[in-house]
Coordinates of C-alpha atoms in Angstrom, one line a residue:
Chain A
X1 CA 50.9 -0.2 10.6
X2 CA 52.1 -1.2 7.6
X3 CA 50.0 0.0 4.5
X4 CA 49.1 -3.8 3.9
X5 CA 47.7 -4.4 7.7
X6 CA 45.9 -0.8 7.1
X7 CA 44.0 -2.1 3.7
X8 CA 43.2 -5.5 5.2
X9 CA 41.4 -3.6 7.8
X10 CA 39.9 -1.2 6.0
X11 CA 38.7 -4.0 3.7
X12 CA 37.2 -6.2 6.4
X13 CA 35.8 -3.1 8.6
X14 CA 33.9 -1.6 5.5
X15 CA 32.8 -5.0 4.9
X16 CA 31.2 -5.3 8.0
X17 CA 29.5 -2.0 7.6
X18 CA 28.3 -2.9 4.2
X19 CA 26.9 -6.1 5.0
X20 CA 23.3 -5.1 6.0
X21 CA 23.1 -2.2 3.0
X22 CA 24.6 -4.7 0.7
X23 CA 21.7 -7.2 1.5
X24 CA 18.9 -4.5 1.0
X25 CA 20.3 -3.6 -2.5
X26 CA 21.0 -7.2 -3.4
X27 CA 17.9 -8.6 -2.8
X28 CA 15.5 -5.7 -4.0
X29 CA 17.8 -5.6 -7.1
X30 CA 17.0 -9.2 -7.8
X31 CA 13.5 -8.2 -7.3
X32 CA 13.1 -5.4 -9.2
X33 CA 15.0 -6.7 -12.1
X34 CA 12.0 -9.3 -12.8
X35 CA 9.7 -6.5 -12.6
X36 CA 8.3 -7.7 -15.9
X37 CA 7.1 -11.0 -14.5
X38 CA 5.9 -9.6 -11.3
X39 CA 4.9 -6.5 -9.3
X40 CA 8.0 -6.5 -6.6
X41 CA 6.0 -3.6 -4.2
X42 CA 2.3 -4.6 -4.3
X43 CA 0.0 -7.7 -4.4
X44 CA -3.1 -7.9 -5.9
X45 CA -5.9 -10.0 -3.7
X46 CA -8.9 -11.1 -5.6
X47 CA -12.1 -12.5 -4.9
X48 CA -15.4 -12.9 -6.3
X49 CA -18.9 -13.2 -5.4
X50 CA -22.3 -13.4 -7.7
X51 CA -25.3 -11.2 -7.2
X52 CA -28.5 -11.4 -9.4
X53 CA -28.2 -10.7 -13.1
X54 CA -29.4 -7.3 -14.0
X55 CA -30.8 -6.1 -17.0
X56 CA -29.5 -2.6 -16.4
X57 CA -27.2 -1.0 -19.1
X58 CA -26.4 2.7 -19.1
X59 CA -25.1 5.4 -17.1
X60 CA -25.4 4.5 -13.3
X61 CA -26.3 7.2 -11.0
X62 CA -25.0 7.1 -7.1
X63 CA -28.3 6.0 -5.9
X64 CA -27.8 2.7 -7.7
X65 CA -23.8 2.5 -6.8
X66 CA -25.0 2.8 -3.2
X67 CA -27.5 0.1 -3.6
X68 CA -24.7 -2.3 -5.1
X69 CA -22.7 -1.7 -2.1
X70 CA -25.8 -2.9 0.2
X71 CA -26.5 -5.9 -1.8
X72 CA -22.4 -7.3 -1.3
X73 CA -22.9 -6.3 2.4
X74 CA -20.5 -3.3 2.1
X75 CA -20.9 0.1 4.0
X76 CA -22.8 2.7 2.0
X77 CA -19.6 4.7 1.4
X78 CA -17.4 4.8 -1.5
X79 CA -14.6 7.2 -3.0
X80 CA -15.5 7.3 -6.7
X81 CA -17.1 5.2 -9.4
X82 CA -16.3 5.1 -13.1
X83 CA -17.8 2.9 -15.7
X84 CA -15.8 1.7 -18.6
X85 CA -18.8 0.7 -20.8
X86 CA -22.5 0.8 -20.3
X87 CA -22.6 -3.0 -18.9
X88 CA -20.3 -2.5 -15.7
X89 CA -19.3 -0.4 -13.2
X90 CA -16.1 0.2 -11.0
X91 CA -16.4 1.5 -7.6
X92 CA -13.5 2.9 -5.4
X93 CA -13.6 2.3 -1.9
X94 CA -11.0 2.5 0.7
X95 CA -8.1 1.5 -1.7
X96 CA -10.2 -1.6 -2.8
X97 CA -11.9 -1.9 -6.0
X98 CA -15.3 -3.3 -6.6
X99 CA -16.0 -4.6 -10.1
X100 CA -19.7 -5.2 -10.9
X101 CA -20.7 -6.7 -14.4
X102 CA -24.8 -5.9 -14.7
X103 CA -25.1 -8.7 -17.1
X104 CA -23.6 -11.6 -15.3
X105 CA -24.1 -10.3 -11.7
X106 CA -20.6 -11.1 -11.3
X107 CA -18.6 -9.1 -9.0
X108 CA -15.0 -8.9 -8.3
X109 CA -13.4 -7.4 -5.4
X110 CA -10.1 -6.3 -5.4
X111 CA -7.7 -5.2 -3.0
X112 CA -4.0 -4.0 -3.4
X113 CA -1.2 -4.9 -0.3
X114 CA 2.3 -3.8 -0.2
X115 CA 4.6 -7.0 -0.2
X116 CA 5.3 -7.2 3.6
X117 CA 9.1 -8.0 3.1
X118 CA 9.7 -6.4 -0.5
X119 CA 8.1 -3.2 -0.4
X120 CA 10.5 -1.8 2.0
X121 CA 13.6 -2.8 0.9
X122 CA 12.6 -1.7 -2.7
X123 CA 11.4 1.6 -0.7
X124 CA 15.1 2.4 0.1
X125 CA 16.8 0.7 -2.7
X126 CA 14.8 2.8 -5.4
X127 CA 15.3 5.9 -3.2
X128 CA 11.9 7.1 -2.1
X129 CA 12.4 8.2 1.1
X130 CA 14.9 11.1 -0.4
X131 CA 16.0 13.5 2.3
X132 CA 18.6 12.1 4.5
X133 CA 18.5 8.4 2.7
X134 CA 20.3 9.6 -0.3
X135 CA 23.2 10.7 1.7
X136 CA 23.0 7.3 3.4
X137 CA 22.8 5.8 0.0
X138 CA 25.7 8.1 -1.1
X139 CA 28.0 7.1 1.7
X140 CA 27.3 3.1 1.0
X141 CA 28.4 3.6 -3.0
X142 CA 31.5 5.3 -1.6
X143 CA 32.0 2.3 0.9
X144 CA 31.5 -0.1 -2.0
X145 CA 34.2 1.7 -4.2
X146 CA 36.9 1.5 -1.2
X147 CA 35.8 -2.5 -0.8
X148 CA 36.3 -3.1 -4.1
X149 CA 39.6 -1.1 -4.1
X150 CA 41.0 -2.4 -0.7
X151 CA 39.9 -6.1 -2.2
X152 CA 42.0 -5.3 -4.8
X153 CA 45.2 -4.6 -3.0
X154 CA 44.6 -7.9 -1.1
X155 CA 47.6 -9.6 -2.5
X156 CA 48.4 -12.9 -1.3
X157 CA 52.0 -12.5 0.1
X158 CA 52.2 -9.1 -1.3
X159 CA 52.1 -10.4 -5.1
X160 CA 49.6 -10.4 -7.8
X161 CA 49.1 -14.0 -8.9
X162 CA 47.8 -14.6 -12.2
X163 CA 44.6 -15.9 -10.9
X164 CA 43.7 -12.5 -9.1
X165 CA 44.7 -10.8 -12.4
X166 CA 42.5 -13.0 -14.4
X167 CA 39.5 -12.7 -12.2
X168 CA 40.0 -9.0 -12.0
X169 CA 40.1 -9.0 -16.0
X170 CA 36.9 -11.2 -16.0
X171 CA 35.1 -8.9 -13.7
X172 CA 35.8 -5.4 -15.8
X173 CA 35.3 -7.6 -18.9
X174 CA 31.9 -8.8 -17.8
X175 CA 30.1 -5.1 -18.2
X176 CA 32.0 -4.2 -21.0
X177 CA 30.9 -7.6 -23.0
X178 CA 27.1 -6.6 -22.3
X179 CA 27.1 -3.3 -23.1
X180 CA 29.0 -4.1 -26.2
X181 CA 26.2 -6.6 -26.7
X182 CA 23.0 -4.3 -25.5
X183 CA 24.2 -0.9 -25.6
Chain B
X1 CA -3.1 26.1 29.7
X2 CA -5.1 28.2 27.3
X3 CA -1.9 28.7 25.1
X4 CA -1.0 25.2 25.1
X5 CA -4.4 24.2 23.9
X6 CA -4.1 26.6 21.1
X7 CA -1.0 25.8 20.0
X8 CA -1.5 22.1 20.1
X9 CA -4.7 22.8 17.9
X10 CA -3.0 25.1 15.4
X11 CA -0.4 22.3 14.7
X12 CA -3.0 19.6 14.4
X13 CA -4.9 21.9 12.0
X14 CA -1.8 22.9 9.8
X15 CA -1.0 19.0 10.1
X16 CA -4.6 18.0 8.6
X17 CA -4.2 20.7 6.0
X18 CA -0.7 19.2 5.0
X19 CA -2.1 15.7 4.7
X20 CA -5.2 16.9 2.7
X21 CA -3.2 18.7 0.2
X22 CA -0.3 16.1 -0.2
X23 CA 0.5 14.8 -3.2
X24 CA 3.2 12.8 -5.1
X25 CA 4.6 14.1 -8.2
X26 CA 6.4 11.9 -10.9
X27 CA 8.6 13.1 -13.6
X28 CA 8.7 16.4 -14.7
X29 CA 5.8 17.0 -12.5
X30 CA 2.9 19.7 -14.1
X31 CA 4.4 22.6 -15.9
X32 CA 1.2 23.4 -18.0
X33 CA -1.3 25.9 -16.7
X34 CA -4.2 25.2 -18.7
X35 CA -6.1 21.7 -18.5
X36 CA -7.7 20.0 -21.5
X37 CA -11.1 18.1 -20.9
X38 CA -10.6 14.5 -22.0
X39 CA -14.0 15.0 -23.8
X40 CA -12.2 17.6 -25.8
X41 CA -9.5 16.0 -27.0
X42 CA -11.9 13.0 -28.3
X43 CA -14.2 15.3 -30.2
X44 CA -10.8 16.2 -32.7
X45 CA -7.9 13.8 -31.2
X46 CA -6.2 14.4 -34.7
X47 CA -5.7 17.9 -34.0
X48 CA -3.6 17.2 -30.5
X49 CA -1.4 15.0 -31.9
X50 CA 1.9 16.0 -31.1
X51 CA 1.1 18.6 -28.8
X52 CA 1.5 18.6 -24.7
X53 CA -1.4 18.8 -22.9
X54 CA -2.5 18.5 -19.5
X55 CA -5.6 16.3 -18.6
X56 CA -7.2 15.6 -15.0
X57 CA -9.4 13.2 -13.5
X58 CA -9.8 10.3 -11.6
X59 CA -6.9 7.3 -11.9
X60 CA -9.0 4.2 -13.0
X61 CA -6.2 2.0 -13.6
X62 CA -2.4 1.4 -13.4
X63 CA -0.1 -1.1 -14.8
X64 CA 0.1 -3.8 -12.0
X65 CA 3.8 -5.0 -12.9
X66 CA 5.9 -1.8 -13.8
X67 CA 3.5 0.9 -12.9
X68 CA 4.4 2.7 -16.2
X69 CA 0.9 3.4 -17.4
X70 CA -2.1 4.5 -16.2
X71 CA -5.6 5.4 -17.1
X72 CA -7.4 8.6 -16.4
X73 CA -11.4 8.8 -16.5
X74 CA -12.7 11.3 -19.0
X75 CA -15.2 13.9 -17.8
X76 CA -18.1 12.3 -19.8
X77 CA -19.2 8.6 -19.5
X78 CA -17.4 5.7 -20.6
X79 CA -14.1 7.8 -21.5
X80 CA -10.5 7.2 -20.3
X81 CA -7.3 8.2 -21.7
X82 CA -4.2 6.0 -21.3
X83 CA -1.1 7.6 -20.2
X84 CA 2.2 5.8 -20.8
X85 CA 5.4 6.5 -19.6
X86 CA 8.9 5.1 -20.3
X87 CA 9.8 1.9 -18.0
X88 CA 11.2 3.0 -14.8
X89 CA 11.1 6.7 -15.7
X90 CA 8.0 6.8 -13.5
X91 CA 6.5 3.9 -11.7
X92 CA 3.0 4.6 -10.4
X93 CA 2.1 2.6 -7.4
X94 CA -1.3 0.5 -7.7
X95 CA -2.6 2.9 -4.6
X96 CA -2.9 5.5 -7.3
X97 CA -6.2 3.6 -8.5
X98 CA -9.0 5.6 -7.1
X99 CA -7.1 8.7 -6.9
X100 CA -7.5 12.4 -8.4
X101 CA -4.2 13.2 -10.8
X102 CA -3.2 15.3 -13.1
X103 CA -0.9 14.5 -15.9
X104 CA 1.1 16.1 -18.9
X105 CA 2.0 14.2 -22.1
X106 CA 2.3 14.3 -25.8
X107 CA -0.7 12.9 -27.6
X108 CA 0.2 10.0 -29.8
X109 CA -2.2 8.0 -32.2
X110 CA -1.7 4.2 -32.9
X111 CA -3.6 2.7 -35.6
X112 CA -3.5 -1.2 -34.9
X113 CA -4.7 -4.1 -37.0
X114 CA -6.6 -6.7 -35.5
X115 CA -4.1 -9.4 -34.6
X116 CA -2.2 -6.2 -32.8
X117 CA -5.5 -5.4 -31.0
X118 CA -5.5 -9.0 -29.6
X119 CA -2.1 -9.3 -28.8
X120 CA -2.3 -5.6 -27.0
X121 CA -5.6 -6.7 -25.3
X122 CA -4.0 -10.1 -24.1
X123 CA -0.8 -8.5 -22.8
X124 CA -3.1 -6.1 -20.7
X125 CA -5.0 -9.0 -19.5
X126 CA -2.0 -10.6 -18.5
X127 CA -0.9 -7.4 -16.6
X128 CA -4.3 -6.8 -14.7
X129 CA -5.0 -10.5 -14.3
X130 CA -8.4 -9.6 -16.0
X131 CA -9.8 -12.5 -18.1
X132 CA -9.5 -12.2 -21.9
X133 CA -11.7 -13.6 -24.9
X134 CA -9.7 -12.9 -28.2
X135 CA -13.4 -13.8 -30.0
X136 CA -14.5 -10.4 -28.9
X137 CA -11.6 -8.6 -31.0
X138 CA -13.6 -8.5 -34.5
X139 CA -11.4 -5.7 -36.3
X140 CA -8.4 -3.4 -35.8
X141 CA -8.8 -0.2 -33.9
X142 CA -7.5 3.5 -33.4
X143 CA -6.2 4.4 -30.1
X144 CA -4.6 7.3 -28.3
X145 CA -2.4 7.9 -25.6
X146 CA -0.3 10.5 -23.6
X147 CA 3.0 10.2 -24.1
X148 CA 3.7 11.1 -20.3
X149 CA 6.4 13.7 -19.3
X150 CA 5.2 14.3 -15.8
X151 CA 2.2 13.8 -13.3
X152 CA 1.0 14.7 -9.8
X153 CA -1.5 12.3 -7.9
X154 CA -3.3 13.5 -5.1
X155 CA -3.6 11.7 -1.9
X156 CA -0.4 9.5 -2.3

């Protein structure tokens, strides 16, 4: 087998192997790039309800927290509670949050849900699993290097055409340009 | 049969202990031996400025977008301390809310004008989705935060 045929075969097969992982990294990359605009891993689901206003102000007792839970139809069980100020209380119940403002009687129920599509993708992209996934990700990175190098040698009719050269130079220039701009 | 039952029971016990004590470490984790109560820090915060300290308590809020800060409840009512990390260095999941945590960092002081307080609270409200009325801010304020180096959150 000539080196050109070998190079072509390598490029093609590595390309097929990397399709799934490239989609994982690329899609997750877009998602986490815009982390300033949204949380790519979790969504917050909010609902409000209304209780009669209370004249209470100060440090709440455990009994008062339990009473609040009963009033809004929750089981009388909570994990913790916290008061940011004397006019409200935040109750933590099974990964949910219940905020109650005494004077207005407003109750805000907040639940955090992992985004079913993005959370697993970001989990892999950001290497949260560690362990064997680290090696898998390293192999993928080596695969991408090979894909780039074999791609560079996919010369039409064995010659480096001006168009190929121009595109390759642009490919190198883009990161250098942004490094010069922001680094 | 008895031996199998014993092995299964011991395995389940060990597994439950492992799950019960599981904690997620962030950044450099915990390195200091001594925990400083948040109430002690707030009694004389300026004396801790620039010092690396460790605090522990309930995580009462987490940055909803970048996971780049969290608030630790103090040991006295109505107290909480902000724990801020560089974006991306540590990313705290929103599921950390309501969990116990130990965090370490260097105490910083910020003296803000009224306009800066409004801008900061507006940004906080955008991140958390809470409502904010600028009219409630009548003056500047001083606040303290830990510039985080590491954290351990239980039950994650």
